[in-house]
Coordinates of C-alpha atoms in Angstrom, one line a residue:
Chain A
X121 CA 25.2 -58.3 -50.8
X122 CA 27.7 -57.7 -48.1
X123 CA 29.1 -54.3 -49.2
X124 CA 32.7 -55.6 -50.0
X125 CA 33.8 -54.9 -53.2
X126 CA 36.4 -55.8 -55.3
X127 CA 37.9 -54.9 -58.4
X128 CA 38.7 -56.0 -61.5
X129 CA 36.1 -58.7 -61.5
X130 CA 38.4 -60.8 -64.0
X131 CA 41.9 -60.2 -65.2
X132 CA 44.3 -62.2 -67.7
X133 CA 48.1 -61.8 -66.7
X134 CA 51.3 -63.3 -68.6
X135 CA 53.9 -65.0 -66.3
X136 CA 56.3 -63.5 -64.5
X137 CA 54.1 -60.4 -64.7
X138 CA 52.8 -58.4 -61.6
X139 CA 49.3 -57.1 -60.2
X140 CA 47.4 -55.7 -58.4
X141 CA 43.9 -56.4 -56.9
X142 CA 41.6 -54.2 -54.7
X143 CA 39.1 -54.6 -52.0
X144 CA 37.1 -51.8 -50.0
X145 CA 35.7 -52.9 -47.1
X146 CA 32.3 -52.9 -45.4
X147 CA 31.4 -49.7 -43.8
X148 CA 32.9 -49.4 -40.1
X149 CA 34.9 -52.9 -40.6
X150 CA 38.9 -52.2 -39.9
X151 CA 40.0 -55.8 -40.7
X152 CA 40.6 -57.3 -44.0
X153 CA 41.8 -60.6 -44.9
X154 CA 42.6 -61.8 -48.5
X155 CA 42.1 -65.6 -49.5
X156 CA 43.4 -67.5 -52.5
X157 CA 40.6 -70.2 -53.6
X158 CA 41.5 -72.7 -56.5
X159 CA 38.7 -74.6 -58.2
X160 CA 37.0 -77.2 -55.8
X161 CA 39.2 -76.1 -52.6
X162 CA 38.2 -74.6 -49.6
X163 CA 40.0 -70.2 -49.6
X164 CA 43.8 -70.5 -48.3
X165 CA 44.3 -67.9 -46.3
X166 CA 47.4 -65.0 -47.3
X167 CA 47.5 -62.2 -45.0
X168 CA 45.2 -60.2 -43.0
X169 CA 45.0 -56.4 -41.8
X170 CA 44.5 -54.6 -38.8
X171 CA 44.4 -50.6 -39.0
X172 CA 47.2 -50.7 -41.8
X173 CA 49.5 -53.7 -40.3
X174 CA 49.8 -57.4 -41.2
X175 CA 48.9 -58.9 -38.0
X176 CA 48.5 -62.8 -39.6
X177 CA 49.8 -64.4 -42.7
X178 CA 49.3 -68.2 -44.5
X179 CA 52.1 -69.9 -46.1
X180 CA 52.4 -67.3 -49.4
X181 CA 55.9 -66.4 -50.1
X182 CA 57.0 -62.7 -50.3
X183 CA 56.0 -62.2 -53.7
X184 CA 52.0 -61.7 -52.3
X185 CA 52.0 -58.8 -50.6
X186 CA 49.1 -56.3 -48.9
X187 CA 48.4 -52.9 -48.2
X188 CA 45.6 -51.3 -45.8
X189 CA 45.1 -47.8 -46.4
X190 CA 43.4 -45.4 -43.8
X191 CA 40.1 -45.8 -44.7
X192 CA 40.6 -49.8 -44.8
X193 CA 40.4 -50.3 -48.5
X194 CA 42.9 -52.9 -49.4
X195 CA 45.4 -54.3 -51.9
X196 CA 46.8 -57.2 -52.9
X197 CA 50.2 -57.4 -54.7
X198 CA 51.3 -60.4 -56.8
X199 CA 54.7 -60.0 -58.5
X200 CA 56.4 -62.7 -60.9
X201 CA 53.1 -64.2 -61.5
X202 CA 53.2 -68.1 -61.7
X203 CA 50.6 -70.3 -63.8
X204 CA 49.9 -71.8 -60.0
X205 CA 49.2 -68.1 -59.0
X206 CA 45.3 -68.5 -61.4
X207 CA 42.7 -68.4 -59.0
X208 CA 39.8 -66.8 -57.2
X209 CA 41.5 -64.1 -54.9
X210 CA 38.9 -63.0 -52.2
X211 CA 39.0 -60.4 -49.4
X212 CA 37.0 -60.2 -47.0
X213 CA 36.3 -57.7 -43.6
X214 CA 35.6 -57.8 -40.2
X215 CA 34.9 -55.5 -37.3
X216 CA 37.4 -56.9 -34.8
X217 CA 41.1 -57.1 -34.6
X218 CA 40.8 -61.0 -33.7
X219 CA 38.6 -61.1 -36.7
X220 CA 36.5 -63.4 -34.1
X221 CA 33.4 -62.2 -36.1
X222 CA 31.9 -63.1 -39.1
X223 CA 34.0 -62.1 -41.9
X224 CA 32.1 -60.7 -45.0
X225 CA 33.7 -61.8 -48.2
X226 CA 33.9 -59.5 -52.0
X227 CA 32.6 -61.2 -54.9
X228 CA 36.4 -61.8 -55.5
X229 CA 38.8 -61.3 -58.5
X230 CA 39.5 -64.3 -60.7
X231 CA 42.7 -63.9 -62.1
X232 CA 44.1 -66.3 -64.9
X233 CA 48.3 -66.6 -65.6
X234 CA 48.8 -67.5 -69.2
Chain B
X155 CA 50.3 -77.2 -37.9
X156 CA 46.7 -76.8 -39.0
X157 CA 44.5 -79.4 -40.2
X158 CA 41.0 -79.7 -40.8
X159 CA 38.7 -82.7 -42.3
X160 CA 35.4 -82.5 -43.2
X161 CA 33.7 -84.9 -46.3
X162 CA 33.7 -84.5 -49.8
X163 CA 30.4 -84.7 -50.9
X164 CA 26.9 -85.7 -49.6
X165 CA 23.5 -86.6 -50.8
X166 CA 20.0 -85.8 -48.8
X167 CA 16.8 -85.2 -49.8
X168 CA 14.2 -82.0 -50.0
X169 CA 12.8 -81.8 -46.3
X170 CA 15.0 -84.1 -44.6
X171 CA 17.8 -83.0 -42.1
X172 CA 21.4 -83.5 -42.7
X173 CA 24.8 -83.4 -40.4
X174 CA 27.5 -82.1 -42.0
X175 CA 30.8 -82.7 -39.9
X176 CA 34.3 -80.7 -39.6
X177 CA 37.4 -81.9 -37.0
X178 CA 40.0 -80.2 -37.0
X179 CA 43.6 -79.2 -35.5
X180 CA 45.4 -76.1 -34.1
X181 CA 47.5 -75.0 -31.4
X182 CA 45.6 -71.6 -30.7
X183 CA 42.3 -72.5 -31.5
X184 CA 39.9 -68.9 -31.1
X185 CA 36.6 -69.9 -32.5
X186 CA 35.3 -72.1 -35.1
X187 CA 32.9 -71.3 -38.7
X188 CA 30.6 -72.2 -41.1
X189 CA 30.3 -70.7 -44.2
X190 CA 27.9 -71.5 -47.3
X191 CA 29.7 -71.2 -50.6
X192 CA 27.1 -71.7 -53.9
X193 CA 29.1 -72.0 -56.8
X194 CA 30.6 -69.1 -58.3
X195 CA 29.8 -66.9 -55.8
X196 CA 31.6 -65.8 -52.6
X197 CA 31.1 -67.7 -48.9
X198 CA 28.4 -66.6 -46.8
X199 CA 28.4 -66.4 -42.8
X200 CA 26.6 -69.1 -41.6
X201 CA 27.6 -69.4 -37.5
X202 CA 29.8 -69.0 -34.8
X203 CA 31.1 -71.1 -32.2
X204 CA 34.1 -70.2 -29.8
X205 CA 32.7 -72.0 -26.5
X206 CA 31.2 -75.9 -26.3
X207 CA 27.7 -76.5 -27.0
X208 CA 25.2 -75.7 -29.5
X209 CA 24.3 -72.6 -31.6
X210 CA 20.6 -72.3 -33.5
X211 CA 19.9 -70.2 -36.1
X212 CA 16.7 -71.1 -37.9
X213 CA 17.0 -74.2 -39.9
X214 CA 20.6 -74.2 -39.2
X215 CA 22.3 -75.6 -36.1
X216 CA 26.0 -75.4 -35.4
X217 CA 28.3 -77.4 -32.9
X218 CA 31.5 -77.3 -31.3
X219 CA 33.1 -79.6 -28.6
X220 CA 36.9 -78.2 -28.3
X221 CA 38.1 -81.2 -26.2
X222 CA 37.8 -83.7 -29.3
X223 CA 38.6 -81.1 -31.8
X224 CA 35.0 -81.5 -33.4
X225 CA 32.4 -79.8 -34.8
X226 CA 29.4 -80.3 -36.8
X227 CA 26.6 -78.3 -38.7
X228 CA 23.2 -79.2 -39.0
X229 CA 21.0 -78.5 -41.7
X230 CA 16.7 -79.1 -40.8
X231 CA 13.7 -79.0 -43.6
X232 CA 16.4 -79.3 -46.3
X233 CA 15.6 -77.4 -49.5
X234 CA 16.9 -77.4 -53.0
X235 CA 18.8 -73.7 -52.4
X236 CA 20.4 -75.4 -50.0
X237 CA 22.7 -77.7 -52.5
X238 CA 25.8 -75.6 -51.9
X239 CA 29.3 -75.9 -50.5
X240 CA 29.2 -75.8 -46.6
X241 CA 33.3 -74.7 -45.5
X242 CA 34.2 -75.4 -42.0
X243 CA 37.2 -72.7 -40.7
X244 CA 38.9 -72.8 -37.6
X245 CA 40.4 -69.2 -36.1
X246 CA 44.1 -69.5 -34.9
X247 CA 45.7 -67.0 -33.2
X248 CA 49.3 -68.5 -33.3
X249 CA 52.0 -66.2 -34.3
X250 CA 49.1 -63.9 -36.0
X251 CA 46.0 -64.2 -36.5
X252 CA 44.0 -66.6 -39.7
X253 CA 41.6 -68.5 -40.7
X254 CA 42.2 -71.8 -42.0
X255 CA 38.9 -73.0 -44.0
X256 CA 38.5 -76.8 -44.7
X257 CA 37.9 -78.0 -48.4
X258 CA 34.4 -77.9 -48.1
X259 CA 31.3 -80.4 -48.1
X260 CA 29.6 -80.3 -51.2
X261 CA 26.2 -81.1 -50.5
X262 CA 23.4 -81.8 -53.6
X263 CA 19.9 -81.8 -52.1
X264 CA 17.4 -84.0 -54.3
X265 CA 13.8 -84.2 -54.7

């Protein structure tokens, strides 16, 4: 195990809902980076944080969103949920602000839009 | 833009040694990946390579030649755990830093 965690492990959301995911890093990691990963496809990459700023983001509109709190636990925010939007959502963490490391990835959150 | 190619699927058998191979493209290229993925379960750091040449780490091998864009990962004494998704990602550090991750190499070792 890697020491990421995230939580919920599955969720079921209606469209046009919103939601939130979670993700506490590895111990002395102050990166995190969140991934989208549909069925048979490599992770997309979203956004990733440094010391509470976005310092990188993928092509996701506005509607995904992050936070990095002080201790470098993480969110994700998803509003007006689309039926595209079902995936595996990962996050993983990192030591350096490059993220020129190996990242270590959460078990992720698979999240279904009805 | 970003782009990286690596094949769908391959075959090899218990023992033997298999390439897997990943080219890709980027404008501010800063190191490339492998990662293992079994199914269901989250990728796994497999190597590193930011500078030409070849990396070893046990069974596993990993190489990167930045002039052609190209990089492969090598795979000796094959065993059945070792069916798995193997993800190639590239590190770009244009406007930002990501990590753009290929679609992966499914790889079904047989006995």
């Amino acid at each position: 195990e890697t020491g990421v965690t995230q939580s919920p492990t599955h969720l079921i959301k209606t469209r046009g809902q919103q939601v939130t995911l979670r993700c506490s890093s590895q111990s002395g990691h102050n990166t995190v980076s969140w991934y989208q990963q549909a069925l048979g496809q490599g992770p997309q990459f979203i956004f990733q944080y440094y010391r509470e700023e976005e310092n990188g983001r993928g092509n996701f509109p506005p509607r995904f969103s992050g936070l990095q709190f002080p201790n470098y636990s993480s969110e994700l925010n998803v509003n007006a949920l689309e039926l595209d939007d079902s995936a595996l959502y990962l996050c993983a963490s990192s030591l350096s602000r490059g993220g020129a490391y190996e990242q270590y990835f959460g078990p992720g959150t698979r999240l279904t839009v009805t | 833009g970003q782009n990286i190619d690596q094949p769908t699927e391959m075959t090899a058998t218990e023992g033997a040694i298999v390439q897997i191979n990943c080219t890709y493209q980027t404008s501010g290229f800063n190191g490339l990946f492998w990662y293992q993925q079994h199914a269901g379960e989250a990728p796994t750091f497999l190597s590193y390579n930011v500078l030409d040449g070849l990396e070893e780490k046990g069974r596993f091998s990993s190489f990167l030649s930045r002039s052609k864009g190209y990089s492969y990962l090598l795979l000796k004494e094959l065993q059945m755990k070792d069916s798995a998704s193997y993800l190639c990602a590239v590190r770009d550090n244009t406007g930002g830093f990501k990590t753009i991750f290929g679609a992966g190499t499914r790889l079904f070792v047989k006995a």
